[in-house]
PDB file of N, CA and C and ligand atoms in Angstrom:
ATOM      1  N   MET A   1      28.908  31.379 -45.206  1.00  0.00           N
ATOM      2  CA  MET A   1      27.593  31.643 -44.651  1.00  0.00           C
ATOM      3  C   MET A   1      26.702  30.417 -44.857  1.00  0.00           C
ATOM      4  N   SER A   2      25.846  30.167 -43.913  1.00  0.00           N
ATOM      5  CA  SER A   2      24.905  29.067 -44.087  1.00  0.00           C
ATOM      6  C   SER A   2      23.847  29.477 -45.105  1.00  0.00           C
ATOM      7  N   SER A   3      23.146  28.502 -45.611  1.00  0.00           N
ATOM      8  CA  SER A   3      22.115  28.807 -46.606  1.00  0.00           C
ATOM      9  C   SER A   3      20.790  29.159 -45.939  1.00  0.00           C
ATOM     10  N   ALA A   4      20.724  29.032 -44.598  1.00  0.00           N
ATOM     11  CA  ALA A   4      19.473  29.343 -43.903  1.00  0.00           C
ATOM     12  C   ALA A   4      19.161  30.826 -44.024  1.00  0.00           C
ATOM     13  N   ASP A   5      17.892  31.137 -43.995  1.00  0.00           N
ATOM     14  CA  ASP A   5      17.493  32.536 -44.019  1.00  0.00           C
ATOM     15  C   ASP A   5      17.851  33.188 -42.694  1.00  0.00           C
ATOM     16  N   PHE A   6      18.097  34.478 -42.758  1.00  0.00           N
ATOM     17  CA  PHE A   6      18.404  35.222 -41.549  1.00  0.00           C
ATOM     18  C   PHE A   6      17.123  35.545 -40.797  1.00  0.00           C
ATOM     19  N   ARG A   7      17.308  35.770 -39.496  1.00  0.00           N
ATOM     20  CA  ARG A   7      16.158  36.172 -38.689  1.00  0.00           C
ATOM     21  C   ARG A   7      15.818  37.625 -38.946  1.00  0.00           C
ATOM     22  N   GLU A   8      14.525  37.949 -38.834  1.00  0.00           N
ATOM     23  CA  GLU A   8      14.101  39.349 -38.964  1.00  0.00           C
ATOM     24  C   GLU A   8      14.828  40.188 -37.924  1.00  0.00           C
ATOM     25  N   PRO A   9      15.179  41.438 -38.229  1.00  0.00           N
ATOM     26  CA  PRO A   9      14.804  42.178 -39.440  1.00  0.00           C
ATOM     27  C   PRO A   9      15.793  42.033 -40.588  1.00  0.00           C
ATOM     28  N   TRP A  10      16.657  41.015 -40.558  1.00  0.00           N
ATOM     29  CA  TRP A  10      17.689  40.867 -41.580  1.00  0.00           C
ATOM     30  C   TRP A  10      17.178  40.043 -42.746  1.00  0.00           C
ATOM     31  N   PHE A  11      17.545  40.451 -43.928  1.00  0.00           N
ATOM     32  CA  PHE A  11      17.233  39.624 -45.092  1.00  0.00           C
ATOM     33  C   PHE A  11      18.466  39.516 -45.982  1.00  0.00           C
ATOM     34  N   ARG A  12      18.536  38.405 -46.683  1.00  0.00           N
ATOM     35  CA  ARG A  12      19.707  38.092 -47.496  1.00  0.00           C
ATOM     36  C   ARG A  12      19.767  38.993 -48.731  1.00  0.00           C
ATOM     37  N   LEU A  13      20.991  39.413 -49.063  1.00  0.00           N
ATOM     38  CA  LEU A  13      21.229  40.177 -50.287  1.00  0.00           C
ATOM     39  C   LEU A  13      21.925  39.281 -51.293  1.00  0.00           C
ATOM     40  N   GLU A  14      21.429  39.291 -52.516  1.00  0.00           N
ATOM     41  CA  GLU A  14      22.015  38.495 -53.582  1.00  0.00           C
ATOM     42  C   GLU A  14      21.938  39.276 -54.879  1.00  0.00           C
ATOM     43  N   GLY A  15      22.790  38.927 -55.812  1.00  0.00           N
ATOM     44  CA  GLY A  15      22.704  39.438 -57.166  1.00  0.00           C
ATOM     45  C   GLY A  15      22.683  40.950 -57.233  1.00  0.00           C
ATOM     46  N   GLU A  16      21.729  41.489 -57.997  1.00  0.00           N
ATOM     47  CA  GLU A  16      21.680  42.929 -58.241  1.00  0.00           C
ATOM     48  C   GLU A  16      21.478  43.722 -56.957  1.00  0.00           C
ATOM     49  N   SER A  17      20.678  43.200 -56.026  1.00  0.00           N
ATOM     50  CA  SER A  17      20.453  43.951 -54.790  1.00  0.00           C
ATOM     51  C   SER A  17      21.756  44.034 -53.988  1.00  0.00           C
ATOM     52  N   ALA A  18      22.554  42.992 -54.005  1.00  0.00           N
ATOM     53  CA  ALA A  18      23.851  43.039 -53.324  1.00  0.00           C
ATOM     54  C   ALA A  18      24.766  44.055 -53.996  1.00  0.00           C
ATOM     55  N   ARG A  19      24.772  44.085 -55.313  1.00  0.00           N
ATOM     56  CA  ARG A  19      25.650  45.018 -56.042  1.00  0.00           C
ATOM     57  C   ARG A  19      25.370  46.466 -55.651  1.00  0.00           C
ATOM     58  N   THR A  20      24.104  46.812 -55.485  1.00  0.00           N
ATOM     59  CA  THR A  20      23.739  48.178 -55.119  1.00  0.00           C
ATOM     60  C   THR A  20      24.434  48.603 -53.834  1.00  0.00           C
ATOM     61  N   PHE A  21      24.425  47.724 -52.824  1.00  0.00           N
ATOM     62  CA  PHE A  21      25.024  48.065 -51.532  1.00  0.00           C
ATOM     63  C   PHE A  21      26.546  48.011 -51.590  1.00  0.00           C
ATOM     64  N   GLU A  22      27.082  47.086 -52.388  1.00  0.00           N
ATOM     65  CA  GLU A  22      28.540  47.014 -52.543  1.00  0.00           C
ATOM     66  C   GLU A  22      29.070  48.270 -53.225  1.00  0.00           C
ATOM     67  N   GLN A  23      28.353  48.770 -54.217  1.00  0.00           N
ATOM     68  CA  GLN A  23      28.801  49.975 -54.922  1.00  0.00           C
ATOM     69  C   GLN A  23      28.719  51.199 -54.022  1.00  0.00           C
ATOM     70  N   GLU A  24      27.639  51.309 -53.229  1.00  0.00           N
ATOM     71  CA  GLU A  24      27.530  52.462 -52.336  1.00  0.00           C
ATOM     72  C   GLU A  24      28.617  52.409 -51.259  1.00  0.00           C
ATOM     73  N   ALA A  25      28.894  51.231 -50.721  1.00  0.00           N
ATOM     74  CA  ALA A  25      29.958  51.102 -49.714  1.00  0.00           C
ATOM     75  C   ALA A  25      31.304  51.494 -50.315  1.00  0.00           C
ATOM     76  N   ALA A  26      31.578  51.032 -51.527  1.00  0.00           N
ATOM     77  CA  ALA A  26      32.857  51.364 -52.167  1.00  0.00           C
ATOM     78  C   ALA A  26      32.972  52.862 -52.399  1.00  0.00           C
ATOM     79  N   THR A  27      31.841  53.517 -52.679  1.00  0.00           N
ATOM     80  CA  THR A  27      31.836  54.965 -52.876  1.00  0.00           C
ATOM     81  C   THR A  27      32.100  55.697 -51.568  1.00  0.00           C
ATOM     82  N   GLU A  28      31.459  55.254 -50.488  1.00  0.00           N
ATOM     83  CA  GLU A  28      31.533  55.980 -49.219  1.00  0.00           C
ATOM     84  C   GLU A  28      32.850  55.758 -48.479  1.00  0.00           C
ATOM     85  N   ILE A  29      33.463  54.574 -48.644  1.00  0.00           N
ATOM     86  CA  ILE A  29      34.665  54.233 -47.871  1.00  0.00           C
ATOM     87  C   ILE A  29      35.883  54.883 -48.518  1.00  0.00           C
ATOM     88  N   ALA A  30      36.408  55.921 -47.840  1.00  0.00           N
ATOM     89  CA  ALA A  30      37.516  56.712 -48.373  1.00  0.00           C
ATOM     90  C   ALA A  30      38.829  56.273 -47.734  1.00  0.00           C
ATOM     91  N   ALA A  31      39.933  56.756 -48.295  1.00  0.00           N
ATOM     92  CA  ALA A  31      41.255  56.501 -47.715  1.00  0.00           C
ATOM     93  C   ALA A  31      41.245  56.938 -46.254  1.00  0.00           C
ATOM     94  N   GLY A  32      41.789  56.079 -45.390  1.00  0.00           N
ATOM     95  CA  GLY A  32      41.797  56.363 -43.965  1.00  0.00           C
ATOM     96  C   GLY A  32      40.713  55.633 -43.209  1.00  0.00           C
ATOM     97  N   HIS A  33      39.697  55.130 -43.928  1.00  0.00           N
ATOM     98  CA  HIS A  33      38.662  54.320 -43.276  1.00  0.00           C
ATOM     99  C   HIS A  33      39.225  52.930 -43.008  1.00  0.00           C
ATOM    100  N   GLU A  34      38.771  52.309 -41.896  1.00  0.00           N
ATOM    101  CA  GLU A  34      39.332  51.006 -41.517  1.00  0.00           C
ATOM    102  C   GLU A  34      39.060  49.912 -42.550  1.00  0.00           C
ATOM    103  N   LEU A  35      38.084  50.091 -43.411  1.00  0.00           N
ATOM    104  CA  LEU A  35      37.798  49.084 -44.441  1.00  0.00           C
ATOM    105  C   LEU A  35      38.384  49.452 -45.801  1.00  0.00           C
ATOM    106  N   HIS A  36      39.045  50.604 -45.892  1.00  0.00           N
ATOM    107  CA  HIS A  36      39.586  51.025 -47.189  1.00  0.00           C
ATOM    108  C   HIS A  36      40.635  50.026 -47.665  1.00  0.00           C
ATOM    109  N   GLY A  37      40.550  49.634 -48.921  1.00  0.00           N
ATOM    110  CA  GLY A  37      41.485  48.680 -49.481  1.00  0.00           C
ATOM    111  C   GLY A  37      40.981  47.246 -49.469  1.00  0.00           C
ATOM    112  N   LEU A  38      39.884  46.989 -48.761  1.00  0.00           N
ATOM    113  CA  LEU A  38      39.278  45.660 -48.743  1.00  0.00           C
ATOM    114  C   LEU A  38      38.110  45.624 -49.722  1.00  0.00           C
ATOM    115  N   ALA A  39      37.912  44.471 -50.351  1.00  0.00           N
ATOM    116  CA  ALA A  39      36.719  44.278 -51.174  1.00  0.00           C
ATOM    117  C   ALA A  39      35.578  43.826 -50.270  1.00  0.00           C
ATOM    118  N   LEU A  40      34.376  44.357 -50.507  1.00  0.00           N
ATOM    119  CA  LEU A  40      33.220  44.053 -49.675  1.00  0.00           C
ATOM    120  C   LEU A  40      32.159  43.331 -50.492  1.00  0.00           C
ATOM    121  N   ALA A  41      31.678  42.205 -49.987  1.00  0.00           N
ATOM    122  CA  ALA A  41      30.561  41.483 -50.604  1.00  0.00           C
ATOM    123  C   ALA A  41      29.359  41.579 -49.668  1.00  0.00           C
ATOM    124  N   ALA A  42      28.272  42.167 -50.142  1.00  0.00           N
ATOM    125  CA  ALA A  42      27.083  42.356 -49.310  1.00  0.00           C
ATOM    126  C   ALA A  42      26.397  41.017 -49.073  1.00  0.00           C
ATOM    127  N   VAL A  43      26.051  40.759 -47.807  1.00  0.00           N
ATOM    128  CA  VAL A  43      25.480  39.479 -47.408  1.00  0.00           C
ATOM    129  C   VAL A  43      24.043  39.632 -46.926  1.00  0.00           C
ATOM    130  N   ALA A  44      23.791  40.662 -46.122  1.00  0.00           N
ATOM    131  CA  ALA A  44      22.462  40.838 -45.525  1.00  0.00           C
ATOM    132  C   ALA A  44      22.219  42.306 -45.244  1.00  0.00           C
ATOM    133  N   LYS A  45      20.936  42.655 -45.185  1.00  0.00           N
ATOM    134  CA  LYS A  45      20.511  44.036 -44.952  1.00  0.00           C
ATOM    135  C   LYS A  45      19.459  44.027 -43.871  1.00  0.00           C
ATOM    136  N   CYS A  46      19.494  45.044 -43.004  1.00  0.00           N
ATOM    137  CA  CYS A  46      18.431  45.236 -42.020  1.00  0.00           C
ATOM    138  C   CYS A  46      17.295  45.995 -42.687  1.00  0.00           C
ATOM    139  N   GLU A  47      16.074  45.501 -42.522  1.00  0.00           N
ATOM    140  CA  GLU A  47      14.963  46.215 -43.167  1.00  0.00           C
ATOM    141  C   GLU A  47      14.531  47.435 -42.371  1.00  0.00           C
ATOM    142  N   GLY A  48      15.072  47.594 -41.133  1.00  0.00           N
ATOM    143  CA  GLY A  48      14.682  48.723 -40.304  1.00  0.00           C
ATOM    144  C   GLY A  48      15.643  49.892 -40.318  1.00  0.00           C
ATOM    145  N   CYS A  49      16.830  49.725 -40.922  1.00  0.00           N
ATOM    146  CA  CYS A  49      17.805  50.816 -40.982  1.00  0.00           C
ATOM    147  C   CYS A  49      18.741  50.554 -42.152  1.00  0.00           C
ATOM    148  N   ASP A  50      19.803  51.344 -42.254  1.00  0.00           N
ATOM    149  CA  ASP A  50      20.722  51.217 -43.376  1.00  0.00           C
ATOM    150  C   ASP A  50      21.938  50.364 -43.052  1.00  0.00           C
ATOM    151  N   SER A  51      21.810  49.471 -42.076  1.00  0.00           N
ATOM    152  CA  SER A  51      22.916  48.583 -41.737  1.00  0.00           C
ATOM    153  C   SER A  51      22.982  47.415 -42.713  1.00  0.00           C
ATOM    154  N   VAL A  52      24.207  47.149 -43.179  1.00  0.00           N
ATOM    155  CA  VAL A  52      24.435  46.061 -44.129  1.00  0.00           C
ATOM    156  C   VAL A  52      25.595  45.212 -43.623  1.00  0.00           C
ATOM    157  N   VAL A  53      25.426  43.883 -43.664  1.00  0.00           N
ATOM    158  CA  VAL A  53      26.501  42.964 -43.322  1.00  0.00           C
ATOM    159  C   VAL A  53      27.303  42.672 -44.584  1.00  0.00           C
ATOM    160  N   PHE A  54      28.606  42.856 -44.489  1.00  0.00           N
ATOM    161  CA  PHE A  54      29.500  42.561 -45.607  1.00  0.00           C
ATOM    162  C   PHE A  54      30.503  41.493 -45.207  1.00  0.00           C
ATOM    163  N   ARG A  55      30.818  40.607 -46.156  1.00  0.00           N
ATOM    164  CA  ARG A  55      31.991  39.737 -46.011  1.00  0.00           C
ATOM    165  C   ARG A  55      33.146  40.467 -46.679  1.00  0.00           C
ATOM    166  N   LEU A  56      34.271  40.535 -45.974  1.00  0.00           N
ATOM    167  CA  LEU A  56      35.428  41.261 -46.465  1.00  0.00           C
ATOM    168  C   LEU A  56      36.404  40.313 -47.161  1.00  0.00           C
ATOM    169  N   SER A  57      37.259  40.893 -47.980  1.00  0.00           N
ATOM    170  CA  SER A  57      38.205  40.076 -48.738  1.00  0.00           C
ATOM    171  C   SER A  57      39.276  39.444 -47.854  1.00  0.00           C
ATOM    172  N   ASP A  58      39.351  39.823 -46.565  1.00  0.00           N
ATOM    173  CA  ASP A  58      40.266  39.132 -45.651  1.00  0.00           C
ATOM    174  C   ASP A  58      39.541  38.036 -44.854  1.00  0.00           C
ATOM    175  N   ASP A  59      38.313  37.681 -45.315  1.00  0.00           N
ATOM    176  CA  ASP A  59      37.507  36.605 -44.715  1.00  0.00           C
ATOM    177  C   ASP A  59      36.994  36.945 -43.317  1.00  0.00           C
ATOM    178  N   THR A  60      36.964  38.220 -42.965  1.00  0.00           N
ATOM    179  CA  THR A  60      36.232  38.654 -41.785  1.00  0.00           C
ATOM    180  C   THR A  60      34.944  39.321 -42.275  1.00  0.00           C
ATOM    181  N   PHE A  61      34.169  39.840 -41.329  1.00  0.00           N
ATOM    182  CA  PHE A  61      32.896  40.477 -41.661  1.00  0.00           C
ATOM    183  C   PHE A  61      32.831  41.860 -41.027  1.00  0.00           C
ATOM    184  N   ALA A  62      31.913  42.662 -41.507  1.00  0.00           N
ATOM    185  CA  ALA A  62      31.659  43.955 -40.888  1.00  0.00           C
ATOM    186  C   ALA A  62      30.208  44.333 -41.122  1.00  0.00           C
ATOM    187  N   ILE A  63      29.629  45.026 -40.128  1.00  0.00           N
ATOM    188  CA  ILE A  63      28.338  45.662 -40.319  1.00  0.00           C
ATOM    189  C   ILE A  63      28.605  47.137 -40.558  1.00  0.00           C
ATOM    190  N   VAL A  64      28.152  47.622 -41.696  1.00  0.00           N
ATOM    191  CA  VAL A  64      28.384  49.017 -42.082  1.00  0.00           C
ATOM    192  C   VAL A  64      27.037  49.723 -42.164  1.00  0.00           C
ATOM    193  N   HIS A  65      26.942  50.864 -41.481  1.00  0.00           N
ATOM    194  CA  HIS A  65      25.730  51.680 -41.550  1.00  0.00           C
ATOM    195  C   HIS A  65      25.954  52.714 -42.641  1.00  0.00           C
ATOM    196  N   LEU A  66      25.424  52.414 -43.832  1.00  0.00           N
ATOM    197  CA  LEU A  66      25.658  53.288 -44.982  1.00  0.00           C
ATOM    198  C   LEU A  66      24.958  54.632 -44.802  1.00  0.00           C
ATOM    199  N   SER A  67      25.604  55.675 -45.327  1.00  0.00           N
ATOM    200  CA  SER A  67      25.068  57.043 -45.221  1.00  0.00           C
ATOM    201  C   SER A  67      24.169  57.393 -46.399  1.00  0.00           C
ATOM    202  N   TRP A  68      24.404  56.743 -47.541  1.00  0.00           N
ATOM    203  CA  TRP A  68      23.688  57.041 -48.788  1.00  0.00           C
ATOM    204  C   TRP A  68      23.878  58.483 -49.233  1.00  0.00           C
ATOM    205  N   ILE A  69      25.109  58.999 -49.041  1.00  0.00           N
ATOM    206  CA  ILE A  69      25.400  60.333 -49.565  1.00  0.00           C
ATOM    207  C   ILE A  69      25.936  60.251 -50.990  1.00  0.00           C
ATOM    208  N   ARG A  70      26.224  59.017 -51.457  1.00  0.00           N
ATOM    209  CA  ARG A  70      26.657  58.774 -52.839  1.00  0.00           C
ATOM    210  C   ARG A  70      27.936  59.520 -53.211  1.00  0.00           C
ATOM    211  N   LYS A  71      28.813  59.723 -52.208  1.00  0.00           N
ATOM    212  CA  LYS A  71      30.145  60.277 -52.440  1.00  0.00           C
ATOM    213  C   LYS A  71      31.016  59.820 -51.271  1.00  0.00           C
ATOM    214  N   PRO A  72      32.334  60.005 -51.340  1.00  0.00           N
ATOM    215  CA  PRO A  72      33.182  59.541 -50.231  1.00  0.00           C
ATOM    216  C   PRO A  72      32.811  60.222 -48.917  1.00  0.00           C
ATOM    217  N   GLU A  73      32.702  59.411 -47.858  1.00  0.00           N
ATOM    218  CA  GLU A  73      32.439  59.909 -46.513  1.00  0.00           C
ATOM    219  C   GLU A  73      33.750  60.347 -45.869  1.00  0.00           C
ATOM    220  N   ALA A  74      33.631  61.083 -44.758  1.00  0.00           N
ATOM    221  CA  ALA A  74      34.793  61.435 -43.948  1.00  0.00           C
ATOM    222  C   ALA A  74      34.993  60.332 -42.913  1.00  0.00           C
ATOM    223  N   PRO A  75      36.111  59.564 -42.999  1.00  0.00           N
ATOM    224  CA  PRO A  75      36.351  58.528 -41.997  1.00  0.00           C
ATOM    225  C   PRO A  75      36.285  59.113 -40.587  1.00  0.00           C
ATOM    226  N   PRO A  76      35.731  58.450 -39.551  1.00  0.00           N
ATOM    227  CA  PRO A  76      35.433  57.005 -39.557  1.00  0.00           C
ATOM    228  C   PRO A  76      34.075  56.635 -40.145  1.00  0.00           C
ATOM    229  N   TRP A  77      33.347  57.553 -40.748  1.00  0.00           N
ATOM    230  CA  TRP A  77      32.103  57.187 -41.396  1.00  0.00           C
ATOM    231  C   TRP A  77      32.370  56.596 -42.763  1.00  0.00           C
ATOM    232  N   PRO A  78      31.556  55.724 -43.304  1.00  0.00           N
ATOM    233  CA  PRO A  78      30.345  55.192 -42.677  1.00  0.00           C
ATOM    234  C   PRO A  78      30.664  54.336 -41.441  1.00  0.00           C
ATOM    235  N   ARG A  79      29.798  54.465 -40.433  1.00  0.00           N
ATOM    236  CA  ARG A  79      29.971  53.787 -39.150  1.00  0.00           C
ATOM    237  C   ARG A  79      30.082  52.276 -39.363  1.00  0.00           C
ATOM    238  N   THR A  80      31.089  51.677 -38.747  1.00  0.00           N
ATOM    239  CA  THR A  80      31.447  50.285 -39.043  1.00  0.00           C
ATOM    240  C   THR A  80      31.709  49.504 -37.762  1.00  0.00           C
ATOM    241  N   THR A  81      31.178  48.293 -37.698  1.00  0.00           N
ATOM    242  CA  THR A  81      31.514  47.351 -36.633  1.00  0.00           C
ATOM    243  C   THR A  81      32.170  46.145 -37.280  1.00  0.00           C
ATOM    244  N   ARG A  82      33.444  45.914 -36.958  1.00  0.00           N
ATOM    245  CA  ARG A  82      34.143  44.767 -37.551  1.00  0.00           C
ATOM    246  C   ARG A  82      33.902  43.526 -36.718  1.00  0.00           C
ATOM    247  N   LEU A  83      33.744  42.381 -37.403  1.00  0.00           N
ATOM    248  CA  LEU A  83      33.392  41.119 -36.764  1.00  0.00           C
ATOM    249  C   LEU A  83      34.308  40.048 -37.346  1.00  0.00           C
ATOM    250  N   GLY A  84      34.880  39.245 -36.454  1.00  0.00           N
ATOM    251  CA  GLY A  84      35.908  38.312 -36.901  1.00  0.00           C
ATOM    252  C   GLY A  84      35.375  37.166 -37.744  1.00  0.00           C
ATOM    253  N   GLY A  85      34.311  36.547 -37.288  1.00  0.00           N
ATOM    254  CA  GLY A  85      33.825  35.363 -37.992  1.00  0.00           C
ATOM    255  C   GLY A  85      32.313  35.307 -37.975  1.00  0.00           C
ATOM    256  N   PHE A  86      31.771  34.230 -38.537  1.00  0.00           N
ATOM    257  CA  PHE A  86      30.321  34.202 -38.700  1.00  0.00           C
ATOM    258  C   PHE A  86      29.585  34.083 -37.369  1.00  0.00           C
ATOM    259  N   ILE A  87      30.201  33.451 -36.359  1.00  0.00           N
ATOM    260  CA  ILE A  87      29.526  33.385 -35.060  1.00  0.00           C
ATOM    261  C   ILE A  87      29.369  34.788 -34.484  1.00  0.00           C
ATOM    262  N   ALA A  88      30.413  35.603 -34.620  1.00  0.00           N
ATOM    263  CA  ALA A  88      30.322  37.000 -34.160  1.00  0.00           C
ATOM    264  C   ALA A  88      29.272  37.762 -34.960  1.00  0.00           C
ATOM    265  N   VAL A  89      29.156  37.460 -36.247  1.00  0.00           N
ATOM    266  CA  VAL A  89      28.141  38.113 -37.083  1.00  0.00           C
ATOM    267  C   VAL A  89      26.744  37.747 -36.586  1.00  0.00           C
ATOM    268  N   GLU A  90      26.520  36.464 -36.326  1.00  0.00           N
ATOM    269  CA  GLU A  90      25.197  36.036 -35.853  1.00  0.00           C
ATOM    270  C   GLU A  90      24.837  36.709 -34.541  1.00  0.00           C
ATOM    271  N   MET A  91      25.812  36.807 -33.620  1.00  0.00           N
ATOM    272  CA  MET A  91      25.545  37.470 -32.347  1.00  0.00           C
ATOM    273  C   MET A  91      25.207  38.935 -32.553  1.00  0.00           C
ATOM    274  N   ALA A  92      25.970  39.608 -33.406  1.00  0.00           N
ATOM    275  CA  ALA A  92      25.733  41.032 -33.651  1.00  0.00           C
ATOM    276  C   ALA A  92      24.371  41.243 -34.309  1.00  0.00           C
ATOM    277  N   MET A  93      23.981  40.342 -35.213  1.00  0.00           N
ATOM    278  CA  MET A  93      22.674  40.463 -35.871  1.00  0.00           C
ATOM    279  C   MET A  93      21.554  40.248 -34.855  1.00  0.00           C
ATOM    280  N   ASP A  94      21.747  39.278 -33.935  1.00  0.00           N
ATOM    281  CA  ASP A  94      20.734  39.022 -32.910  1.00  0.00           C
ATOM    282  C   ASP A  94      20.585  40.204 -31.962  1.00  0.00           C
ATOM    283  N   GLN A  95      21.708  40.874 -31.667  1.00  0.00           N
ATOM    284  CA  GLN A  95      21.700  41.960 -30.680  1.00  0.00           C
ATOM    285  C   GLN A  95      21.416  43.318 -31.306  1.00  0.00           C
ATOM    286  N   HIS A  96      21.266  43.345 -32.621  1.00  0.00           N
ATOM    287  CA  HIS A  96      21.074  44.604 -33.338  1.00  0.00           C
ATOM    288  C   HIS A  96      19.793  45.297 -32.878  1.00  0.00           C
ATOM    289  N   GLU A  97      19.911  46.580 -32.531  1.00  0.00           N
ATOM    290  CA  GLU A  97      18.757  47.369 -32.084  1.00  0.00           C
ATOM    291  C   GLU A  97      18.779  48.719 -32.762  1.00  0.00           C
ATOM    292  N   HIS A  98      17.637  49.387 -32.716  1.00  0.00           N
ATOM    293  CA  HIS A  98      17.545  50.738 -33.304  1.00  0.00           C
ATOM    294  C   HIS A  98      17.334  51.783 -32.238  1.00  0.00           C
TER     295      HIS A  98
HETATM  296 ZN1   ZN B   1      18.661  47.913 -38.287  1.00  0.00          ZN
END
């Protein structure tokens, strides 16, 4: 990821704030979910909804709309958009709407 700040409504997640979203994602993503078995590192959060950009342990990215139910979700939830590389991430962030 570049060190530049993200465009609104996205803001960078680091340190403790990133851990919060990584832990909730790990809780919600159950066996059978397309991201199950991958480690997720939180990169950015939308300030207008619960969408979070994660870098995955296979070096791809995903935008996950967390449910905040604090227990395993029923796949395919939490709703997930997988993105191959950072250019795809930037496009998805630019096109993100509510
Ligand atoms: Zn949003």
